[in-house]
Coordinates of C-alpha atoms and ligand atoms in Angstrom, one line a residue:
X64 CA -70.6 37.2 47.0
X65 CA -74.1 38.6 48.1
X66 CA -76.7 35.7 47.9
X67 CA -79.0 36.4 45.2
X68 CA -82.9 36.9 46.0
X69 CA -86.1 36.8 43.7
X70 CA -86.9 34.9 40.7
X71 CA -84.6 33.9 37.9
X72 CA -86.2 36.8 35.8
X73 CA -85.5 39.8 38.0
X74 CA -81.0 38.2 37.6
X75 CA -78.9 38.5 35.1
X76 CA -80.0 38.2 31.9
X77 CA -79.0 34.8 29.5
X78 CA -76.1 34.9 27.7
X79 CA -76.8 35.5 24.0
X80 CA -75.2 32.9 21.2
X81 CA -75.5 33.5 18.2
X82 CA -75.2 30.6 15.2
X83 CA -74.6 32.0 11.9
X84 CA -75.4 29.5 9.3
X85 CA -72.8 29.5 6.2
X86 CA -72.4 25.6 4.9
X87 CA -74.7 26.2 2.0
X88 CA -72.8 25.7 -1.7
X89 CA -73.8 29.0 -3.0
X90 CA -73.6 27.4 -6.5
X91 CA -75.1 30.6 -8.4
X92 CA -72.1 32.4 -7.5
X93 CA -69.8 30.6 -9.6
X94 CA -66.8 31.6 -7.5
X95 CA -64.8 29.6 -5.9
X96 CA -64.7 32.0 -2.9
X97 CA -67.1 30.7 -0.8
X98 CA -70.7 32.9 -0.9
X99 CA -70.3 34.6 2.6
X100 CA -66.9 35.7 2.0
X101 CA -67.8 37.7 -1.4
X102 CA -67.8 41.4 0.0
X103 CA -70.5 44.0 0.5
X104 CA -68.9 47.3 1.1
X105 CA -65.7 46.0 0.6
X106 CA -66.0 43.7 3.9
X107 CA -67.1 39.9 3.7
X108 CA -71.1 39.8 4.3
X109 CA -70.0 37.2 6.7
X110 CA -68.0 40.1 8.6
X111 CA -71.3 42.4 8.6
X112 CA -73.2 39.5 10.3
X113 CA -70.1 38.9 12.9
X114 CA -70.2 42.5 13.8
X115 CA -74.2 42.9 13.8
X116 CA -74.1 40.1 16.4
X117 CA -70.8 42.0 18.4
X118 CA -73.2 45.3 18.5
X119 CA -76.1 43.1 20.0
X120 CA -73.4 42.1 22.7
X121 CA -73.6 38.2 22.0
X122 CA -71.2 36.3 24.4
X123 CA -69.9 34.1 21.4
X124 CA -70.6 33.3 17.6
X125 CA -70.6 30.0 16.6
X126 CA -70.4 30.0 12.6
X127 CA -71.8 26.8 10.8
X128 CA -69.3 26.1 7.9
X129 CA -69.7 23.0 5.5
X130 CA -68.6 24.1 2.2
X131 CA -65.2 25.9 1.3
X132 CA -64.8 25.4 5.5
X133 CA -60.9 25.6 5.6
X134 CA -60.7 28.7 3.7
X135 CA -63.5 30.0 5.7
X136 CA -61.8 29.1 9.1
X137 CA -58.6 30.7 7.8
X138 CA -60.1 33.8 7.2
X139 CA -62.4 33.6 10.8
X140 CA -59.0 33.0 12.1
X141 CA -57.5 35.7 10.4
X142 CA -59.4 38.2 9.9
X143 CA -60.7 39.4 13.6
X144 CA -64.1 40.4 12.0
X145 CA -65.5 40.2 15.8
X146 CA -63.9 40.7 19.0
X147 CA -66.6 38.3 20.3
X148 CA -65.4 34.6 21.1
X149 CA -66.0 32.6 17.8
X150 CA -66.8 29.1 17.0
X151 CA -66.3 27.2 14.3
X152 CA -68.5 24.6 13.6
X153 CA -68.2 22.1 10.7
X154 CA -71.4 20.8 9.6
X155 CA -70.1 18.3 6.7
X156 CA -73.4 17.3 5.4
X157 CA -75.8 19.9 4.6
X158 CA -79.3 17.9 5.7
X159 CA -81.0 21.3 6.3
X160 CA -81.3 24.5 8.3
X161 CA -82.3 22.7 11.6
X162 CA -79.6 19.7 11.5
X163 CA -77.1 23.4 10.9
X164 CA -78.2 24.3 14.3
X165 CA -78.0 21.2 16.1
X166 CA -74.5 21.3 15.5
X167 CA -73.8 24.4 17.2
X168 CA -75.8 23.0 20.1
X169 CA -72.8 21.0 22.0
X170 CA -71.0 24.5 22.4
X171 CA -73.9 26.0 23.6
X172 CA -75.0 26.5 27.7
X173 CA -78.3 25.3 28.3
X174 CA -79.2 28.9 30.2
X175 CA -78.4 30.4 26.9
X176 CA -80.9 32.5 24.3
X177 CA -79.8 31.2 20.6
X178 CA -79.8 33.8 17.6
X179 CA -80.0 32.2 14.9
X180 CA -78.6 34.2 11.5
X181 CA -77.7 33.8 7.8
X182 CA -73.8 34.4 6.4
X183 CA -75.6 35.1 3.4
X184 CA -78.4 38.3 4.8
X185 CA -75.5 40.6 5.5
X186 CA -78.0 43.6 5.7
X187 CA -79.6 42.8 9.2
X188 CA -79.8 45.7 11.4
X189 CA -79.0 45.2 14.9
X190 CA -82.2 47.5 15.6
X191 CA -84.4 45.2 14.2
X192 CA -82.7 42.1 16.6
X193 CA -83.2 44.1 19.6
X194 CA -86.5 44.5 19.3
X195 CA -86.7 40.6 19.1
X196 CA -84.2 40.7 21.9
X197 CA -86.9 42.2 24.0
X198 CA -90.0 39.2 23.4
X199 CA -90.1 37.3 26.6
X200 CA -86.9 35.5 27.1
X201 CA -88.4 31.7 27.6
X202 CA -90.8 32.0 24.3
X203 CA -89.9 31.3 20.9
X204 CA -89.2 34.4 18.6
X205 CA -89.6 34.7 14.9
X206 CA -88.8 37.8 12.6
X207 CA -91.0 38.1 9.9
X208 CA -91.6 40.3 7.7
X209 CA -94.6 41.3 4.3
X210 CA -93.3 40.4 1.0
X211 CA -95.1 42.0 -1.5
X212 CA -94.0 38.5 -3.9
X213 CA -93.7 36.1 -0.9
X214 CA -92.4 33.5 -3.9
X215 CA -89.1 30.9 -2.4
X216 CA -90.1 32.1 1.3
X217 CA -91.2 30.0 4.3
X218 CA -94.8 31.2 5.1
X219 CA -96.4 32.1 8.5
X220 CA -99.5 30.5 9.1
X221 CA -101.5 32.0 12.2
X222 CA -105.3 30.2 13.9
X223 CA -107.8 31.9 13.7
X224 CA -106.9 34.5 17.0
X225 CA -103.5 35.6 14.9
X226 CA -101.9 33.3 16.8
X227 CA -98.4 31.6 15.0
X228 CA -99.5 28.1 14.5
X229 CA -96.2 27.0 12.1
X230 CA -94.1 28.0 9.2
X231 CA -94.4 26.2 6.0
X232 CA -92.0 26.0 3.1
X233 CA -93.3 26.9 -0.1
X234 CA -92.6 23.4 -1.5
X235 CA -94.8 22.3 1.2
X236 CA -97.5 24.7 1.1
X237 CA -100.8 24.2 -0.1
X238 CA -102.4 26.9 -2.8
X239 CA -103.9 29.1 -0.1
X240 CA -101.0 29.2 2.2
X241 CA -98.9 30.0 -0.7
X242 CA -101.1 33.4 -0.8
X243 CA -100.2 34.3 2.3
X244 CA -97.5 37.5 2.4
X245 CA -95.9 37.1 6.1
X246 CA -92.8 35.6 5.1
X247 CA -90.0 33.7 7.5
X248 CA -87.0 35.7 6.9
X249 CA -85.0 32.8 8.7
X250 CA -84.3 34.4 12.0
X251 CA -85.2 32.7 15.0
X252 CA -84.6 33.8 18.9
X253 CA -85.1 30.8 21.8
X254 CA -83.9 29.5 25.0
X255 CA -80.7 27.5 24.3
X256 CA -82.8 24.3 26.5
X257 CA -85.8 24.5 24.6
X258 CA -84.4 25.1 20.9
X259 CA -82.1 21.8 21.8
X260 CA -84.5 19.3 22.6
X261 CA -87.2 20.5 19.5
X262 CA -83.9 20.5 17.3
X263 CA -83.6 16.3 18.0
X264 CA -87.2 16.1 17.6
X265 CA -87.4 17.6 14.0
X266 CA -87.6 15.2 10.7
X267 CA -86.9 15.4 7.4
X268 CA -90.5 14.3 6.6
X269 CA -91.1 17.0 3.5
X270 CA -90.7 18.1 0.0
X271 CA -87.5 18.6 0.3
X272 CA -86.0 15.7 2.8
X273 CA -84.2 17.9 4.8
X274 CA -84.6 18.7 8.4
X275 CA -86.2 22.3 8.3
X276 CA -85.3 24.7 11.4
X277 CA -89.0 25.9 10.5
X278 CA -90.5 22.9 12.0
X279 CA -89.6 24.3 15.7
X280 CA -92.2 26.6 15.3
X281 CA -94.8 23.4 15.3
X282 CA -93.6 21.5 18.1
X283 CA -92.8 24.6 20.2
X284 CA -97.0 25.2 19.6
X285 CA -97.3 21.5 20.7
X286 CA -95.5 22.3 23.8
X287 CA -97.3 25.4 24.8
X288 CA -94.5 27.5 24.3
X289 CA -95.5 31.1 23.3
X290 CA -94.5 31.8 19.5
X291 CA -94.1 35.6 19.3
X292 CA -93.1 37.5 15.6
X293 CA -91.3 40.8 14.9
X294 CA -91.6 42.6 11.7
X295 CA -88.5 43.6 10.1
X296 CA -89.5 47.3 8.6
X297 CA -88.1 46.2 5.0
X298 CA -87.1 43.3 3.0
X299 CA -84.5 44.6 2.1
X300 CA -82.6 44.1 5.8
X301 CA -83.6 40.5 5.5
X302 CA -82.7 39.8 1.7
X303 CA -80.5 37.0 1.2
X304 CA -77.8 36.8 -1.6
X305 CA -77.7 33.1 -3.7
X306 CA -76.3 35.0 -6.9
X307 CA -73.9 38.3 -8.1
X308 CA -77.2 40.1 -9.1
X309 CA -78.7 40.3 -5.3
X310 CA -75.3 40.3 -4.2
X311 CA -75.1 43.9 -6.2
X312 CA -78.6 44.7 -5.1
X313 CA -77.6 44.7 -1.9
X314 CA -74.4 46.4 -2.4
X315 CA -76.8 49.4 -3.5
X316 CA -78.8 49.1 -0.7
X317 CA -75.9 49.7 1.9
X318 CA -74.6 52.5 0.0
X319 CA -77.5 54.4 -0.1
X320 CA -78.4 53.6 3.2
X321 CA -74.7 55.0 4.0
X322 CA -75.1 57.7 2.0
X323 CA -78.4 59.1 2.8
X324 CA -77.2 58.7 6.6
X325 CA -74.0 61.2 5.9
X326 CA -76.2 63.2 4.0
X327 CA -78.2 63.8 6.6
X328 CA -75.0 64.5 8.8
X329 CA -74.2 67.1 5.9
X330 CA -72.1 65.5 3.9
X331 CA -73.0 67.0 0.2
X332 CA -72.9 64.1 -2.0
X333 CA -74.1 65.2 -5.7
X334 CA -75.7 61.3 -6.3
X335 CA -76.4 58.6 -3.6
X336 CA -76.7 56.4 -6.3
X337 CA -73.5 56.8 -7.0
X338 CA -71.4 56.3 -4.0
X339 CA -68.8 53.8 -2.4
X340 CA -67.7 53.6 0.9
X341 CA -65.6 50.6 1.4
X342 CA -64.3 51.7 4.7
X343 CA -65.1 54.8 6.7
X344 CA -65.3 58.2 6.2
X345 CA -65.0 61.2 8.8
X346 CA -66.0 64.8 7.2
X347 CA -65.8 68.2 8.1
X348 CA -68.3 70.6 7.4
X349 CA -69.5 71.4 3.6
X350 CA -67.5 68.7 2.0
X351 CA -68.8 67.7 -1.1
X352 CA -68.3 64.2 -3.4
X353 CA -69.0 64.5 -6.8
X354 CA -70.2 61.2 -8.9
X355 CA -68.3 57.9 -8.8
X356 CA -66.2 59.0 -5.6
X357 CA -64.8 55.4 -4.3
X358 CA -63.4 55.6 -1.0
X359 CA -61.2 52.9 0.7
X360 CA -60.1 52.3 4.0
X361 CA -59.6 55.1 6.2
X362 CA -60.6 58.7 4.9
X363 CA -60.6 61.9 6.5
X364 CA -61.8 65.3 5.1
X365 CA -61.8 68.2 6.3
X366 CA -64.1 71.2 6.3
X367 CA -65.2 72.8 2.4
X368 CA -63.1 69.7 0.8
X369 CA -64.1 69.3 -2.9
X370 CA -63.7 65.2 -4.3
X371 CA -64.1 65.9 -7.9
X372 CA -65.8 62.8 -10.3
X373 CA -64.4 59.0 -10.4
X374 CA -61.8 59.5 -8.0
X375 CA -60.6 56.9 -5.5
X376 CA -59.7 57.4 -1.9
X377 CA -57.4 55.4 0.0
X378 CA -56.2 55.7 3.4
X379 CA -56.1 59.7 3.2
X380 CA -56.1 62.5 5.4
X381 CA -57.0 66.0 3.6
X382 CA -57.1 69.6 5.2
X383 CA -59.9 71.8 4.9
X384 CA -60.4 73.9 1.6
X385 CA -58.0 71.3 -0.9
X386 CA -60.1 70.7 -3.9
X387 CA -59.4 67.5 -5.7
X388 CA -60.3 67.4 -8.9
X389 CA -61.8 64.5 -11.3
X390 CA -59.9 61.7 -11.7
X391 CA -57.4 61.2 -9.6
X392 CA -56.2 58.2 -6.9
X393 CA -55.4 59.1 -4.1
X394 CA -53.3 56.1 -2.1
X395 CA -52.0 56.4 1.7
X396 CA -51.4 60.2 1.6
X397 CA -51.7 63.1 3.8
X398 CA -52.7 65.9 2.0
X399 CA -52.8 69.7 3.5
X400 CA -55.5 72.9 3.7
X401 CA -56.3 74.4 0.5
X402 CA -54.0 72.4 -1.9
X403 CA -55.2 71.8 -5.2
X404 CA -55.0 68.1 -6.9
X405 CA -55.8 66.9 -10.0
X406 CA -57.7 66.4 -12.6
X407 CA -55.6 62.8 -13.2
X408 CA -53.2 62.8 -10.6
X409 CA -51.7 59.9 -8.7
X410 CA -50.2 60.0 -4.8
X411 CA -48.7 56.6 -3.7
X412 CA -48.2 55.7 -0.3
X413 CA -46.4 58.2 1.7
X414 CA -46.8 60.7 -0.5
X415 CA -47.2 64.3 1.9
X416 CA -48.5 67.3 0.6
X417 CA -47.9 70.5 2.9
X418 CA -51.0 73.4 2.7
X419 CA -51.2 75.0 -0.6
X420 CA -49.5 72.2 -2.8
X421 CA -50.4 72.1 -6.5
X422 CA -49.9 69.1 -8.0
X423 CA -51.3 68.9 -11.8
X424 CA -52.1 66.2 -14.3
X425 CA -50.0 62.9 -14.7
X426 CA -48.0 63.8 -11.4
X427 CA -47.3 60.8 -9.6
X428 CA -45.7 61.0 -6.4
X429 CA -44.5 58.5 -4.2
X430 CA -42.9 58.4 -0.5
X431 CA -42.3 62.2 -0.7
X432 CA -42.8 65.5 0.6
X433 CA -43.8 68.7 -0.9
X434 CA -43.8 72.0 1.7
X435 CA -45.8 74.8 1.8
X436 CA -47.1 76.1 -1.7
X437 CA -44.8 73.8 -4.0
X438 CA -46.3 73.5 -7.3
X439 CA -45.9 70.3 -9.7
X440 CA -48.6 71.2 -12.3
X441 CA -47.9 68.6 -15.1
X442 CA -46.3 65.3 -15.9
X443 CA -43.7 64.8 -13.3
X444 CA -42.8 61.6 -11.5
X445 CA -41.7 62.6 -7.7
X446 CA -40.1 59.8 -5.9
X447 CA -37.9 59.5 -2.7
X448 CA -37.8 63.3 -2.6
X449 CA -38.1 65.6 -0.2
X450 CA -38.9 69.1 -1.5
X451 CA -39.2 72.1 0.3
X452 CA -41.3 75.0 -0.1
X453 CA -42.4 77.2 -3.0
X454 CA -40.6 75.0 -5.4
X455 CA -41.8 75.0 -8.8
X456 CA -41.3 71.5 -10.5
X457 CA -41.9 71.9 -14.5
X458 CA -43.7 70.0 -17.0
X459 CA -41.9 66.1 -17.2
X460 CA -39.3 66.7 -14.2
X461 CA -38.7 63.0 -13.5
X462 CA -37.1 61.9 -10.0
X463 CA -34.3 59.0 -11.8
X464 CA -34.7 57.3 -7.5
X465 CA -34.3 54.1 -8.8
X466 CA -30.9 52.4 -10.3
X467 CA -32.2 49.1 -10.7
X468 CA -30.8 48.0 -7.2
X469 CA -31.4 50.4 -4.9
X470 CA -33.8 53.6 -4.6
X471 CA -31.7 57.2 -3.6
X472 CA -33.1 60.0 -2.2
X473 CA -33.5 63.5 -4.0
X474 CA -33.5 66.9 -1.7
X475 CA -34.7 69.9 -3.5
X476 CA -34.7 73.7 -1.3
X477 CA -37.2 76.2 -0.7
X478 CA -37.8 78.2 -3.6
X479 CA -36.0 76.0 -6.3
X480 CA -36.7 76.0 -9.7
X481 CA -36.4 72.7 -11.5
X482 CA -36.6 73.6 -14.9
X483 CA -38.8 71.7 -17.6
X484 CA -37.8 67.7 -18.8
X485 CA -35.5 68.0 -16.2
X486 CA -33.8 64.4 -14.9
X487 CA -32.7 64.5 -11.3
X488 CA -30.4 61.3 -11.0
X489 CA -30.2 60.5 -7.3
X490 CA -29.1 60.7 -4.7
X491 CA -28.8 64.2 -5.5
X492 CA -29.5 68.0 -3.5
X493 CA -30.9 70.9 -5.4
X494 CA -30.0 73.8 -3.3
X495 CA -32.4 76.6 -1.8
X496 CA -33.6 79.6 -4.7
X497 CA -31.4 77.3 -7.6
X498 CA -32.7 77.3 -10.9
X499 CA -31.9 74.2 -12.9
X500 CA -32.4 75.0 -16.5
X501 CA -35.0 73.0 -18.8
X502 CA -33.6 69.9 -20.4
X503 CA -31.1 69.1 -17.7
X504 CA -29.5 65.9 -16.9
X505 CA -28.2 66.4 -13.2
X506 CA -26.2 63.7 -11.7
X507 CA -24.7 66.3 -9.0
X508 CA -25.5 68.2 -6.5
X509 CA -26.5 71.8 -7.9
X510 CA -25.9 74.9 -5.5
X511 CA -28.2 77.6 -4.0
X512 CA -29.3 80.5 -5.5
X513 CA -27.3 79.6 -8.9
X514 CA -28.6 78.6 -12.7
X515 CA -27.5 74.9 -12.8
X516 CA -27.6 73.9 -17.2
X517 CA -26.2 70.3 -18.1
X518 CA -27.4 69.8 -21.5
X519 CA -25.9 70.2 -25.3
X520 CA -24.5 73.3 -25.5
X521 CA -24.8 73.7 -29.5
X522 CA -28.1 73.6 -31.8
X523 CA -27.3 72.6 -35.2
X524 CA -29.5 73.3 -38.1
X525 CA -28.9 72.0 -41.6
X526 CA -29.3 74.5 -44.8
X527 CA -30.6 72.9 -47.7
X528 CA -32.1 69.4 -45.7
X529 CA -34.7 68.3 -47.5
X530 CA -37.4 66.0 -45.8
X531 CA -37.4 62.3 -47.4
X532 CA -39.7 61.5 -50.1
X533 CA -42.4 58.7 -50.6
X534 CA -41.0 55.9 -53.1
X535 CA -43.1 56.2 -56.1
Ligands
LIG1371 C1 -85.0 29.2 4.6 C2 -86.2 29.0 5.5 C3 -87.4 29.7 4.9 C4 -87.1 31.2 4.9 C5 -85.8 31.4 4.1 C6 -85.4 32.9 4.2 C7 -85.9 26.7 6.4 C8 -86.3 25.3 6.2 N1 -86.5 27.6 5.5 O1 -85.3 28.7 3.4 O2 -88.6 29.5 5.8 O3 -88.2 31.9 4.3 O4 -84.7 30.6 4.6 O5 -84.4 33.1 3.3 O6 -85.2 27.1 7.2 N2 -77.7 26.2 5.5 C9 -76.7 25.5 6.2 N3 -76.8 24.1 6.3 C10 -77.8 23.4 5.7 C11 -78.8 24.1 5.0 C12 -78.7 25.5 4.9 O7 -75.8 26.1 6.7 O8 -77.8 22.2 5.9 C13 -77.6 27.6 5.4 C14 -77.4 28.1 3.9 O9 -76.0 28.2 3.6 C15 -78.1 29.4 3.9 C16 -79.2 29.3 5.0 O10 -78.8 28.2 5.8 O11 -77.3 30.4 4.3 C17 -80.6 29.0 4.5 O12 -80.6 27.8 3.8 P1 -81.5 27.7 2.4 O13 -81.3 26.3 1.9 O14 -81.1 28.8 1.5 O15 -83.0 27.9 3.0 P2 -84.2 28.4 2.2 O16 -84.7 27.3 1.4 O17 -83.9 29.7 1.5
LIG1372 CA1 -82.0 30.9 0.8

């Protein structure tokens, strides 16, 4: 290895670790999942913060866990939620934010820069962290930020030249410093060295009796370290969540945020108000989402596709030009170009349209194909089956796949026509061009390009029935 020359600050730069703090009760949630694990965007906010911290490229996250800890580590273990190298760190007694940190300190180098972030702010852009990433990497950072209603916040008191001269919690805080609207959203940026030995130094001398991380900020002016501040642009990004209200504040905020973001990418979404992505969604051009559009997991659309009002979106693929109407729930399913779906339809998982498929209302299909311009417009159940093109399925054709045991396939040719309440009891082949007669039962295989009829042959009517009577 070359010998390095220059100063320390011309090298490498420190590692970066990152303690998320997550012991705290949450009580106002009244859940007995604990608080960072209730989900924004379908995701735990504690999985928003874990990846916020991968983007920033931290070399490992260690998460401060006190309350519901096993069933936290379970899911940390679990769950993957970074692919940065995690800690977990058990902080049984919850004596405050700075006695949190201290107990992430053993884990931590001493040539480190500490992060220090909330399981319960899951909104925190990385943006906003690299621009306190980039204050001088041996001072003390603090993001701020103006609160219109500063009420519950830690206050930043500055001397007379602007400088920071400490943080004091509102409990603490005398009528004129309660004025003040530069609020502590929490976050704190220093050298892993410096951060460790003002950590031991801090009491629990306050309003509260606990050890505040805020005091830092005092001694770190006491020891003529520089105290620098970065504004976070709203306080929204720095909100925290204590009960299910903020919790669905939030919630809005990311999807609108989301939204207006595709929008601007061209997505046509009729109300950002009223949009949820719980997962991610890759569109073509001139798709458009009606009202109430839920999508889950992993959703592709293509070019001109149409997502009619309340319909739900899981895990699907769909060609360009299909137009799915209102109401419908789409599960695992890879639907073609041009089809049309719905309004009220259901596809289960594995359920694959070809281009041009029509499937009506109260169709469910599950774990089967339809080809090329096959048409189930109404009431149908389609399971096991695999049906081939320009088949025409009629109103309440029911696949029987299932015989209490076992499931059965059903194979239906191109061009069949499967006539009205028709049962098809598997396993069971429908040949190509055969048309099965409405009403019938079949239990066997019906051959190509023939009428197939298995029902009652006569029709009885009775001369002289009269209807029955009301007793008097
Ligand atoms: C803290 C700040 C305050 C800031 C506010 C921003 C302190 C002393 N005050 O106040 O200046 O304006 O956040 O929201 O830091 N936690 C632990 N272990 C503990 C205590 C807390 O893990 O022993 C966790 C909590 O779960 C929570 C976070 O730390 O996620 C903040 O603790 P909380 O008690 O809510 O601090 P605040 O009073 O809101
Ligand atoms: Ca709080």
């Amino acid at each position: 290895m070359a010998p390095r020359s220059g100063s320390a600050s011309d090298s490498v730069p420190p590692p970066l670790h990152v303690v998320i703090l997550a012991a705290g009760q949450g009580t106002r949630m009244r859940s007995v999942l604990p608080k960072v694990l209730h989900a924004i965007a379908g995701r735990p906010m504690l999985e928003h913060v874990l990846q916020t911290a991968q983007a920033l490229g931290a070399a490992c996250c260690h998460v401060v866990v006190g309350h519901g800890a096993e069933t936290l580590r379970a899911w940390l273990v679990g769950s993957h939620a970074a692919a940065t190298d995690l800690e977990v760190v058990v902080q049984s007694k919850q004596l405050g934010t700075a006695h949190a940190v201290l107990q992430a300190m053993p884990q931590i180098p001493e040539d480190a820069r500490v992060l220090v972030l909330y399981g319960d702010v899951p909104l925190i852009q990385a943006d906003t962290l690299r621009d306190l990433l980039q204050l001088d990497v041996r001072g003390l950072g603090i993001l701020s930020a103006q609160a219109h209603d500063p009420h519950g916040y830690g206050r930043i008191v500055r001397g007379a030249g602007g400088a920071v001269r400490s943080i004091v919690e509102e409990k603490d805080a005398t009528e004129a410093q309660r004025r003040i609207q530069e609020i502590n959203t929490g976050v704190v940026l220093a050298p892993a060295r410096r951060l460790r030995d003002w950590l031991r130094r801090v009491d629990d001398n306050n309003a509260k009796r606990e050890f505040y991380l805020t005091d830092i900020v005092r001694l770190a002016v006491r020891d003529r370290v520089a105290v620098r501040t970065v504004q976070a642009e709203s306080l929204e990004e720095v909100q925290g969540v204590n009960d299910r209200a903020q919790l669905a504040a939030l919630e809005r905020a990311w999807q609108r945020r989301e939204a207006l973001a595709m929008m601007r990418q061209g997505v046509g979404i009729r109300d950002p108000e009223r949009f949820d992505l719980r997962g991610s969604l890759l569109c073509g051009q001139d798709v458009h989402l009606d009202v109430g559009v839920v999508i889950e997991g992993e959703v592709e659309l293509g070019d001109h596709v149409h997502i009619g009002p309340y319909t739900v979106l899981r895990n699907v693929r769909i060609g360009a030009g299909t137009h799915v109407e209102s109401h419908c729930v789409l599960d695992t399913a890879v639907i073609g170009r041009a089809c049309r779906i719905g309004p009220f339809a259901r596809l289960r998982p594995e359920a694959h349209l070809a281009d041009q498929v029509h499937v009506g209302n109260f169709v469910e299909i599950k774990k089967s194909s339809l080809g090329q311009g096959s048409k189930a417009n109404h009431l149908a159940y389609l399971g096991d089956a695999r049906i081939g093109s320009g088949v025409n399925i009629g109103a309440g054709v029911i696949t029987c796949n299932y015989d209490g045991v076992n499931k059965h396939p059903t194979v239906i040719g191109d061009g069949a026509f499967i006539g009205t309440d028709t049962q098809l009891i598997a396993p069971v082949t429908i040949g190509a061009g055969a048309y099965i007669a409405a009403g019938s039962s079949i239990a066997m295989d019906a051959p190509a390009g023939q009428l197939t009829i298995c029902r009652a042959r006569e029709q009885h009517s009775l001369p002289g029935w009269k209807r029955p009577q009301k007793k008097a």
